[in-house]
Coordinates of C-alpha atoms and ligand atoms in Angstrom, one line a residue:
M262 CA -8.4 -16.9 -24.3
G263 CA -11.3 -18.9 -22.9
K264 CA -14.2 -17.1 -24.6
P265 CA -13.3 -14.9 -27.6
T266 CA -16.6 -12.9 -27.4
G267 CA -16.6 -12.6 -23.6
F268 CA -15.8 -8.9 -23.7
I269 CA -18.8 -8.2 -25.9
E270 CA -21.2 -10.4 -24.1
F271 CA -20.5 -9.6 -20.4
L272 CA -20.6 -6.4 -18.4
R273 CA -18.0 -5.6 -15.7
E274 CA -19.2 -6.6 -12.3
L275 CA -17.5 -6.2 -8.9
P276 CA -18.1 -8.2 -5.8
S277 CA -20.9 -6.9 -3.5
E278 CA -19.9 -5.3 -0.3
L279 CA -21.5 -4.5 3.1
A280 CA -23.4 -1.2 3.0
P281 CA -21.4 1.7 4.4
L282 CA -23.6 2.3 7.4
D283 CA -23.4 -1.4 8.3
R284 CA -19.6 -1.9 7.9
I285 CA -18.7 1.2 10.0
R286 CA -19.8 -0.7 13.1
N287 CA -16.7 -2.8 13.2
W288 CA -13.1 -3.2 11.8
D289 CA -13.8 -6.2 9.6
E290 CA -13.2 -6.4 5.8
F291 CA -16.4 -5.8 4.0
H292 CA -16.3 -7.3 0.5
F293 CA -18.3 -10.5 -0.1
P294 CA -16.6 -13.3 -2.1
M295 CA -18.0 -13.6 -5.6
P296 CA -19.4 -17.0 -6.7
D297 CA -17.3 -19.0 -9.1
D298 CA -19.7 -18.7 -12.0
K299 CA -19.6 -14.9 -11.9
L300 CA -15.8 -14.9 -11.6
R301 CA -15.6 -17.1 -14.6
T302 CA -17.8 -14.7 -16.6
Q303 CA -15.6 -11.8 -15.5
A304 CA -12.4 -13.7 -16.5
A305 CA -14.0 -14.3 -19.9
R306 CA -14.0 -10.5 -20.5
C307 CA -10.2 -10.7 -20.9
M308 CA -9.3 -10.4 -24.5
D309 CA -5.8 -12.1 -24.2
C310 CA -4.4 -9.1 -26.1
G311 CA -1.4 -9.7 -28.4
T312 CA 0.4 -7.0 -26.3
P313 CA -1.1 -7.3 -22.8
F314 CA -0.4 -3.8 -21.4
C315 CA -2.0 -4.9 -18.1
H316 CA 1.3 -6.7 -17.1
T317 CA 3.9 -4.3 -18.4
G318 CA 4.6 -2.5 -15.1
T319 CA 6.2 0.7 -16.6
L320 CA 6.2 4.2 -15.3
I321 CA 4.4 6.8 -17.5
S322 CA 4.3 10.4 -16.3
G323 CA 5.7 9.1 -13.0
M324 CA 2.7 6.8 -12.4
A325 CA 2.6 3.0 -12.7
S326 CA 1.0 1.7 -15.9
G327 CA 0.4 -2.0 -15.9
C328 CA 1.3 -4.4 -13.1
P329 CA 4.6 -3.7 -11.4
V330 CA 5.2 -7.3 -10.5
N331 CA 4.3 -8.3 -14.1
N332 CA 1.5 -10.6 -13.1
L333 CA 0.6 -13.0 -16.0
I334 CA -2.9 -11.7 -16.1
P335 CA -4.3 -13.0 -19.4
E336 CA -3.0 -16.4 -18.5
W337 CA -4.7 -16.7 -15.2
N338 CA -7.9 -15.1 -16.5
D339 CA -8.0 -17.9 -19.0
L340 CA -7.3 -20.5 -16.4
V341 CA -10.1 -19.1 -14.2
Y342 CA -12.5 -19.2 -17.1
R343 CA -11.6 -22.8 -17.6
G344 CA -12.1 -23.6 -13.9
L345 CA -8.4 -24.5 -13.5
W346 CA -8.0 -22.6 -10.2
Q347 CA -5.0 -24.4 -8.8
E348 CA -3.1 -23.8 -12.1
A349 CA -4.2 -20.1 -11.9
L350 CA -2.7 -19.9 -8.4
D351 CA 0.6 -21.4 -9.5
R352 CA 0.8 -18.9 -12.3
L353 CA -0.1 -16.0 -9.9
H354 CA 2.6 -17.1 -7.3
K355 CA 5.2 -17.1 -10.1
T356 CA 5.3 -13.3 -10.1
N357 CA 3.8 -12.3 -6.8
N358 CA 4.6 -13.7 -3.3
F359 CA 1.6 -12.1 -1.7
P360 CA -1.4 -11.8 -4.0
E361 CA -3.8 -11.7 -1.0
F362 CA -2.2 -8.3 -0.1
T363 CA -2.3 -6.8 -3.6
G364 CA -5.6 -8.4 -4.3
R365 CA -7.0 -6.3 -1.4
V366 CA -5.1 -3.0 -1.4
C367 CA -3.6 -2.5 -4.8
P368 CA -5.0 0.5 -6.7
A369 CA -4.7 -1.8 -9.7
P370 CA -2.7 0.0 -12.4
C371 CA -3.3 -3.2 -14.4
E372 CA -6.9 -2.2 -14.8
G373 CA -5.9 1.4 -15.8
S374 CA -4.0 -0.1 -18.7
C375 CA -6.3 -3.0 -19.6
V376 CA -6.9 -2.7 -23.4
L377 CA -10.6 -3.3 -22.9
G378 CA -10.6 -0.1 -20.8
I379 CA -10.0 2.0 -23.9
H380 CA -13.7 1.7 -24.9
N381 CA -15.4 -0.3 -22.1
P382 CA -14.9 -0.8 -18.3
P383 CA -11.7 -2.8 -17.8
V384 CA -11.5 -6.5 -16.7
T385 CA -11.9 -6.9 -12.9
I386 CA -8.3 -8.0 -12.6
K387 CA -7.8 -7.1 -9.0
N388 CA -10.9 -9.1 -7.8
I389 CA -9.9 -12.1 -9.9
E390 CA -6.5 -12.0 -8.4
C391 CA -7.9 -11.8 -4.9
S392 CA -10.4 -14.6 -5.6
I393 CA -7.7 -17.0 -6.9
I394 CA -5.5 -16.6 -3.8
D395 CA -8.5 -16.7 -1.4
K396 CA -9.6 -19.9 -3.0
G397 CA -6.0 -21.2 -2.7
W398 CA -6.1 -20.6 1.1
D399 CA -9.6 -22.1 1.5
E400 CA -8.6 -25.2 -0.4
G401 CA -5.3 -25.7 1.5
W402 CA -3.2 -25.2 -1.6
V403 CA -1.0 -22.6 0.1
R404 CA 1.5 -24.6 2.1
P405 CA 4.9 -23.9 3.5
E406 CA 7.6 -25.0 1.1
Q407 CA 11.1 -25.6 2.5
P408 CA 14.0 -24.8 0.3
R409 CA 15.4 -28.0 -1.3
K410 CA 18.9 -27.2 -0.1
R411 CA 20.3 -24.8 2.5
T412 CA 23.4 -22.6 1.8
D413 CA 25.6 -21.5 4.7
K414 CA 24.8 -17.9 4.0
K415 CA 23.1 -15.6 6.4
V416 CA 21.1 -12.6 5.3
A417 CA 19.7 -9.8 7.5
V418 CA 16.6 -8.0 6.2
I419 CA 15.8 -4.8 8.1
G420 CA 12.1 -4.0 8.0
S421 CA 9.2 -6.4 7.6
G422 CA 7.0 -4.4 5.2
P423 CA 6.1 -5.9 1.9
A424 CA 9.6 -5.2 0.5
G425 CA 11.3 -6.9 3.4
L426 CA 8.9 -9.8 3.3
A427 CA 9.3 -10.4 -0.4
A428 CA 13.0 -10.2 -0.2
A429 CA 13.0 -12.7 2.8
A430 CA 10.6 -15.1 1.0
Q431 CA 12.8 -15.1 -2.1
L432 CA 16.2 -15.4 -0.3
N433 CA 14.8 -18.2 1.8
K434 CA 13.7 -20.0 -1.4
A435 CA 17.3 -19.7 -2.6
G436 CA 18.3 -21.6 0.6
H437 CA 19.8 -18.7 2.6
W438 CA 19.2 -18.3 6.3
V439 CA 17.1 -15.1 6.6
T440 CA 16.5 -13.1 9.7
V441 CA 14.0 -10.2 9.5
F442 CA 14.5 -7.4 12.1
E443 CA 11.4 -5.3 12.9
R444 CA 11.3 -2.5 15.4
A445 CA 7.5 -2.7 15.9
D446 CA 5.9 -5.4 18.2
R447 CA 4.4 -7.1 15.2
P448 CA 5.8 -7.8 11.7
G449 CA 4.3 -6.6 8.5
G450 CA 5.3 -2.9 8.2
L451 CA 2.6 -0.8 6.8
L452 CA 0.6 -3.9 6.0
M453 CA 0.3 -4.3 9.8
Y454 CA 0.4 -0.8 11.2
G455 CA -0.7 1.6 8.4
I456 CA -3.3 0.1 6.2
P457 CA -6.4 -0.3 8.5
N458 CA -7.9 -3.7 9.3
M459 CA -11.1 -3.1 7.3
K460 CA -8.9 -2.9 4.1
L461 CA -6.5 -5.7 5.0
D462 CA -7.3 -8.1 7.9
K463 CA -4.3 -8.4 10.2
E464 CA -5.0 -11.8 11.9
E465 CA -6.6 -13.6 9.1
V466 CA -4.6 -12.3 6.1
V467 CA -1.3 -10.7 7.2
M468 CA -0.4 -13.1 10.0
R469 CA -1.5 -16.1 8.0
R470 CA 1.2 -15.4 5.4
L471 CA 3.8 -14.5 8.1
H472 CA 3.2 -17.9 9.8
I473 CA 3.9 -19.6 6.4
L474 CA 7.1 -17.7 6.0
E475 CA 8.1 -18.7 9.5
E476 CA 7.4 -22.3 8.8
E477 CA 9.5 -22.1 5.7
G478 CA 12.4 -21.0 7.8
V479 CA 12.4 -17.2 7.9
K480 CA 13.2 -15.9 11.4
F481 CA 11.5 -12.7 12.6
I482 CA 12.9 -10.6 15.4
C483 CA 10.4 -7.9 16.5
N484 CA 10.8 -5.1 19.0
T485 CA 14.3 -4.7 17.7
E486 CA 15.4 -1.5 16.0
V487 CA 18.6 -2.0 14.2
G488 CA 21.0 0.8 15.1
K489 CA 19.5 1.0 18.6
D490 CA 18.6 -2.4 20.0
F491 CA 20.9 -4.3 17.6
P492 CA 24.3 -2.7 16.9
V493 CA 25.0 -1.8 13.2
E494 CA 28.5 -3.2 13.6
N495 CA 27.1 -6.7 14.3
L496 CA 25.2 -6.7 11.0
M497 CA 28.4 -6.9 9.0
T498 CA 30.0 -9.5 11.3
E499 CA 27.0 -11.8 11.9
F500 CA 25.6 -11.7 8.3
D501 CA 26.9 -12.2 4.8
A502 CA 24.6 -9.7 3.3
V503 CA 22.0 -7.1 4.3
V504 CA 18.7 -5.9 2.6
L505 CA 17.5 -2.5 3.8
A506 CA 13.7 -2.3 3.6
T507 CA 13.0 0.3 6.3
G508 CA 10.3 2.2 4.4
A509 CA 9.8 5.9 4.0
T510 CA 8.2 6.8 7.3
K511 CA 9.3 10.4 7.9
P512 CA 6.0 12.4 7.7
R513 CA 5.6 15.8 6.1
D514 CA 4.7 18.4 8.8
L515 CA 2.6 21.6 8.5
P516 CA 4.5 24.3 10.4
I517 CA 1.8 26.9 10.6
E518 CA 0.6 29.0 13.5
G519 CA -0.8 26.8 16.3
R520 CA 0.9 23.6 15.2
Q521 CA 2.0 22.9 18.8
L522 CA -1.6 22.7 20.1
N523 CA -2.9 19.5 21.6
G524 CA -5.0 17.4 19.4
I525 CA -2.9 17.7 16.2
H526 CA -1.3 14.4 15.2
F527 CA 0.4 12.8 12.3
A528 CA -2.0 10.4 10.5
M529 CA 0.4 7.4 11.1
D530 CA 0.3 7.9 14.9
F531 CA -3.5 7.9 14.7
L532 CA -3.7 4.8 12.5
T533 CA -1.0 2.8 14.2
T534 CA -2.4 3.5 17.7
N535 CA -5.8 2.4 16.5
T536 CA -4.7 -0.8 14.8
K537 CA -2.7 -1.8 17.8
A538 CA -5.7 -1.2 20.0
V539 CA -7.9 -3.2 17.7
L540 CA -5.4 -6.1 17.8
D541 CA -4.8 -5.9 21.5
K542 CA -8.6 -5.6 22.1
T543 CA -8.1 -2.4 24.1
S544 CA -9.4 1.1 23.5
T545 CA -7.3 3.6 21.6
S546 CA -5.7 6.5 23.3
L547 CA -6.2 8.6 20.2
S548 CA -10.0 8.5 19.6
A549 CA -12.1 10.6 17.3
E550 CA -15.2 9.8 19.2
G551 CA -17.6 12.8 19.5
K552 CA -15.0 15.0 17.8
D553 CA -15.0 17.2 14.7
V554 CA -12.1 15.8 12.7
V555 CA -10.2 17.7 10.1
I556 CA -7.8 15.6 8.0
I557 CA -5.2 17.5 6.0
G558 CA -4.4 15.6 2.9
G559 CA -6.8 14.1 0.3
G560 CA -4.8 10.9 -0.5
D561 CA -5.1 7.3 0.6
T562 CA -3.7 7.9 4.1
G563 CA -6.3 10.6 4.6
T564 CA -9.0 8.2 3.4
D565 CA -7.9 5.7 6.0
C566 CA -8.1 8.4 8.6
V567 CA -11.7 9.1 7.4
G568 CA -12.7 5.5 7.7
T569 CA -11.1 5.1 11.1
S570 CA -12.6 8.4 12.5
I571 CA -16.1 7.3 11.4
R572 CA -15.7 3.9 13.1
H573 CA -14.7 5.7 16.3
G574 CA -18.0 7.7 16.1
C575 CA -16.7 11.2 15.1
N576 CA -19.1 14.1 15.1
S577 CA -18.0 15.3 11.7
V578 CA -15.2 14.8 9.3
T579 CA -13.6 17.1 6.7
Q580 CA -10.7 16.2 4.4
I581 CA -8.8 19.1 3.0
E582 CA -7.0 18.7 -0.3
I583 CA -4.8 21.4 -1.9
M584 CA -5.1 20.0 -5.5
P585 CA -8.1 20.5 -7.7
K586 CA -10.9 18.0 -7.9
P587 CA -10.0 15.5 -10.7
P588 CA -12.2 15.2 -13.7
E589 CA -15.0 12.6 -14.0
A590 CA -13.3 11.0 -17.1
R591 CA -9.7 10.9 -18.4
A592 CA -8.4 14.4 -19.4
A593 CA -6.8 14.7 -22.9
D594 CA -3.3 14.8 -21.3
N595 CA -4.0 11.6 -19.4
P596 CA -4.6 9.0 -22.1
W597 CA -4.8 5.2 -21.8
P598 CA -2.6 3.3 -20.8
E599 CA -1.6 5.9 -18.2
W600 CA -3.0 5.6 -14.7
P601 CA -6.4 7.3 -14.9
K602 CA -6.4 10.4 -12.7
V603 CA -10.1 10.6 -12.3
Y604 CA -12.5 11.5 -9.5
K605 CA -13.6 8.5 -7.5
M606 CA -15.0 7.9 -4.0
D607 CA -12.9 5.5 -2.0
Y608 CA -14.3 3.5 0.8
G609 CA -13.8 6.2 3.4
Q610 CA -15.5 8.9 1.4
E611 CA -18.4 6.5 0.7
E612 CA -18.8 5.9 4.4
A613 CA -18.6 9.7 5.2
A614 CA -21.2 10.4 2.5
A615 CA -23.6 7.7 3.9
K616 CA -23.1 9.0 7.5
F617 CA -22.9 12.8 6.9
G618 CA -24.5 13.3 3.5
D619 CA -21.5 14.2 1.4
D620 CA -18.0 13.5 0.2
P621 CA -15.8 14.9 3.0
R622 CA -13.1 16.2 0.6
V623 CA -12.8 20.0 0.1
Y624 CA -10.5 20.7 -2.9
I625 CA -8.1 23.5 -3.8
T626 CA -8.0 24.4 -0.1
T627 CA -5.1 24.7 2.4
A628 CA -4.9 25.3 6.1
T629 CA -3.4 28.6 7.2
K630 CA -3.7 28.4 11.0
F631 CA -4.8 26.2 13.9
E632 CA -6.8 28.0 16.6
G633 CA -6.7 26.8 20.2
D634 CA -8.8 27.2 23.3
E635 CA -7.6 28.4 26.7
N636 CA -6.2 24.9 27.5
N637 CA -4.1 24.8 24.4
N638 CA -6.4 22.3 22.7
V639 CA -7.1 22.8 19.1
K640 CA -10.6 24.0 18.4
A641 CA -10.6 25.1 14.8
V642 CA -8.7 25.0 11.5
H643 CA -8.5 28.2 9.4
T644 CA -8.5 27.6 5.7
V645 CA -8.3 29.4 2.4
E646 CA -8.9 28.4 -1.2
V647 CA -5.9 28.5 -3.6
L648 CA -5.2 29.2 -7.2
W649 CA -2.4 27.2 -8.8
E650 CA -0.2 29.8 -10.7
K651 CA 3.1 29.4 -12.5
N652 CA 6.0 31.4 -11.1
E653 CA 9.0 32.8 -13.0
K654 CA 10.7 29.4 -12.9
G655 CA 7.7 27.7 -14.5
Q656 CA 6.7 25.9 -11.2
F657 CA 3.1 25.8 -10.1
I658 CA 2.6 27.6 -6.8
P659 CA -0.6 27.7 -4.7
K660 CA -1.7 31.3 -4.3
H661 CA -4.2 32.2 -1.6
I662 CA -7.5 33.6 -2.9
P663 CA -8.6 36.6 -0.7
G664 CA -12.2 36.4 0.5
T665 CA -12.3 32.6 0.5
E666 CA -11.2 32.2 4.2
K667 CA -13.2 29.7 6.3
V668 CA -13.0 28.4 9.9
I669 CA -13.8 24.7 10.4
P670 CA -14.4 23.5 14.0
A671 CA -11.9 20.7 14.9
Q672 CA -11.0 19.0 18.2
L673 CA -8.8 16.5 16.3
V674 CA -6.6 17.3 13.3
L675 CA -4.7 14.6 11.4
L676 CA -1.8 15.5 9.1
A677 CA -1.8 13.1 6.1
M678 CA 0.3 15.1 3.6
G679 CA 2.7 12.4 2.5
F680 CA 6.2 11.3 3.6
L681 CA 9.6 12.9 3.2
G682 CA 11.6 9.7 2.8
P683 CA 13.3 7.2 5.1
E684 CA 14.4 7.9 8.7
Q685 CA 18.1 8.7 8.6
P686 CA 19.8 7.5 11.8
L687 CA 20.3 3.9 10.7
L688 CA 21.4 5.0 7.2
D689 CA 23.8 7.5 8.8
A690 CA 25.2 4.8 11.1
L691 CA 25.8 2.5 8.2
G692 CA 27.3 5.3 6.1
V693 CA 25.2 4.3 3.1
E694 CA 25.0 6.9 0.2
R695 CA 21.6 8.8 -0.2
D696 CA 20.1 10.3 -3.3
A697 CA 18.8 13.9 -3.6
R698 CA 15.5 13.0 -1.9
S699 CA 17.3 11.4 1.1
N700 CA 16.4 7.9 -0.1
V701 CA 19.0 5.1 -0.1
K702 CA 20.9 5.4 -3.4
A703 CA 20.6 2.2 -5.4
D704 CA 19.5 1.7 -9.0
H705 CA 16.2 -0.1 -9.7
G706 CA 17.1 -3.4 -11.2
K707 CA 20.4 -3.6 -9.3
F708 CA 19.4 -2.6 -5.8
A709 CA 23.0 -2.5 -4.7
T710 CA 23.9 0.4 -2.3
S711 CA 27.2 2.1 -2.0
L712 CA 28.2 -0.6 0.5
P713 CA 29.3 -4.0 -0.7
G714 CA 26.8 -6.7 0.3
V715 CA 24.1 -4.1 1.3
F716 CA 21.0 -3.9 -0.9
A717 CA 17.9 -1.6 -0.6
A718 CA 14.3 -2.2 -1.6
G719 CA 10.9 -0.6 -1.3
D720 CA 10.0 2.8 0.0
C721 CA 13.4 3.4 1.5
R722 CA 14.8 3.3 -2.0
R723 CA 12.0 4.8 -4.1
G724 CA 10.2 6.9 -1.6
Q725 CA 6.6 6.3 -0.4
S726 CA 4.9 4.2 -3.0
L727 CA 2.7 1.1 -3.3
V728 CA 2.7 -2.4 -1.8
V729 CA 3.0 -3.8 -5.3
W730 CA 6.2 -1.8 -6.0
A731 CA 7.6 -2.9 -2.6
I732 CA 7.0 -6.5 -3.6
N733 CA 8.7 -5.9 -7.0
E734 CA 11.7 -4.3 -5.3
G735 CA 12.0 -7.0 -2.6
R736 CA 12.1 -9.7 -5.2
G737 CA 14.6 -7.7 -7.3
A738 CA 16.8 -7.1 -4.3
A739 CA 16.7 -10.7 -3.4
Q740 CA 17.8 -11.7 -6.9
A741 CA 20.7 -9.2 -6.7
C742 CA 21.7 -10.4 -3.2
D743 CA 21.6 -14.0 -4.2
L744 CA 23.9 -13.2 -7.2
Y745 CA 26.3 -11.4 -4.9
L746 CA 26.4 -14.3 -2.4
M747 CA 26.6 -17.2 -4.9
G748 CA 28.0 -15.8 -8.1
N749 CA 24.9 -16.9 -10.0
T750 CA 21.1 -16.9 -9.3
D751 CA 18.0 -18.8 -10.3
L752 CA 15.7 -16.4 -8.6
P753 CA 13.3 -14.4 -10.9
A754 CA 13.1 -10.6 -10.3
Ligands
LIG32 P1 7.1 -0.4 5.1 O1 5.8 -1.1 4.8 O2 7.0 1.0 5.6 O3 7.9 -1.2 6.2 C1 9.1 -0.8 6.7 C2 9.3 -1.4 8.1 O4 10.7 -1.2 8.5 C3 8.5 -0.8 9.2 O5 7.7 -1.8 9.8 C4 9.4 -0.2 10.2 O6 9.0 -0.3 11.5 C5 10.7 -1.0 9.9 N1 11.9 -0.4 10.3 C6 12.4 0.9 10.0 N2 13.6 1.1 10.5 C7 13.9 0.0 11.2 C8 15.1 -0.4 11.9 N3 16.1 0.5 12.1 N4 15.1 -1.6 12.5 C9 14.1 -2.4 12.4 N5 12.9 -2.1 11.7 C10 12.9 -0.9 11.1 N6 -0.1 1.0 -0.8 C11 -0.9 0.3 -1.5 O7 -0.5 -0.3 -2.5 N7 -2.3 0.2 -1.2 C12 -2.8 0.9 -0.1 O8 -4.0 0.8 0.1 C13 -1.9 1.6 0.7 N8 -2.4 2.2 1.8 C14 -1.5 2.9 2.6 C15 -2.0 3.5 3.8 C16 -1.2 4.2 4.6 C17 -1.8 4.8 5.8 C18 0.2 4.3 4.2 C19 1.1 5.1 5.1 C20 0.7 3.8 3.1 C21 -0.2 3.0 2.3 N9 0.3 2.4 1.1 C22 -0.6 1.7 0.3 C23 1.7 2.4 0.8 C24 2.4 1.1 1.2 O9 1.9 0.7 2.4 C25 3.9 1.2 1.2 O10 4.3 1.7 -0.1 C26 4.6 -0.1 1.5 O11 4.2 -0.6 2.7 C27 6.1 0.1 1.5 O12 6.7 -1.1 1.9 P2 8.2 -1.2 2.5 O13 8.4 -2.6 2.8 O14 9.1 -0.5 1.6 O15 8.1 -0.3 3.9

């Protein structure tokens, strides 16, 4: 630990960012880099705990507690405090192939379990991680590294999201010839088409890493859906092993009256169309400009729809959430080191509040009907408040509260209510076993599916989750795959 009294002397400080009303004018990232001396002070707040919960990466009450890729956080905090940035970067890359992604988009379960967080605001771990890797890129320390020796084994990775990319990076390191198939026109999965550009820059951050992987020998084949454009049978004849990393992209629908009206879209269609337009420098075919937008779903995908709608110049935005508003501080049944389920404004809500005066989220509310005009275009969403009550089986059920009905004008409705698991056609064609939630059946830690030589990682195995879990799983699946191919492995999980 660089400074034993750092946590007493220094207060938590985050990097400054562009004001909401300024940043909504474009699609750029909006955090300013923090000067080195301030980062050093922030790193000095780390107490180098005997048991550093920040890097445990366990599940408590179904939520991540500590870093799922087991980042060596106290170690790199100490190195940053001592100004040893390149050593800090080496330490960071030991556990995480893509810290520039997690440093930008991770919700940071590490900070939720930081011991300092029991009594004080936690260490700014996420920002320190991001600053280490950004400095690494600026200084030219991140360079392609060819494997020392090539094996004669060929591996197909299906899907180029963070799970597929992590698996590809690790398998390539082990010397295998890796081909990544991606059905979209650009690689990156939800890092490319999902998370919007203002949270994670596509050209400067995502593509930069993809170019390094290419230079290291990973081959990307885009515009190719395995099972459609590339026959499933060829997978087994042309490759020695396969890693499935196809994500969990089947969206949850809301089959209520009026669902068929024009102007009601899945959030992912809206976000993907927008990012493609931003990257292709064209205008989007699904614009919120001048519209009253209602987003159904109060989670992160909904937040990205808020930020995107505001940048289009929407007339108003409302985000409907069926769950109650979280408390301001941890509830008694949500103690440290669990992920803190507390109320916070994310970037989209901050922007909505700056533009329209308030947090756009409306809690314990559900939509009951979509109302259309004479041309079958949606014009309003009917809502009602709910009360969560236990039924005879002990399950909580949302009961409509009479007299709380409202009608919200809407010419654009975005459904952001989560995902129901992976798309099934490829999995059916392969004949791979599924679990009860329709995910590919494979144990975490083993990642082996019911088919010999076929492994699964990321959202297609665990259901819609986080980038950091996808990286964890991609690394784990690569280790298991290497062991399968070679009989032993030096790859870390
Ligand atoms: P994905 O990223 O979904 O990638 C799967 C890829 O497989 C896709 O590109 C798909 O096109 C491809 N594919 C599927 N089938 C085939 C096939 N047959 N042939 C070829 N290619 C195929 N997590 C965070 O940690 N922080 C965030 O801020 C965050 N924001 C999010 C915002 C949105 C809008 C969404 C939807 C999710 C967000 N997540 C976030 C979750 C995170 O993005 C995912 O958990 C993560 O990307 C999963 O990685 P993956 O590699 O398993 O799958």
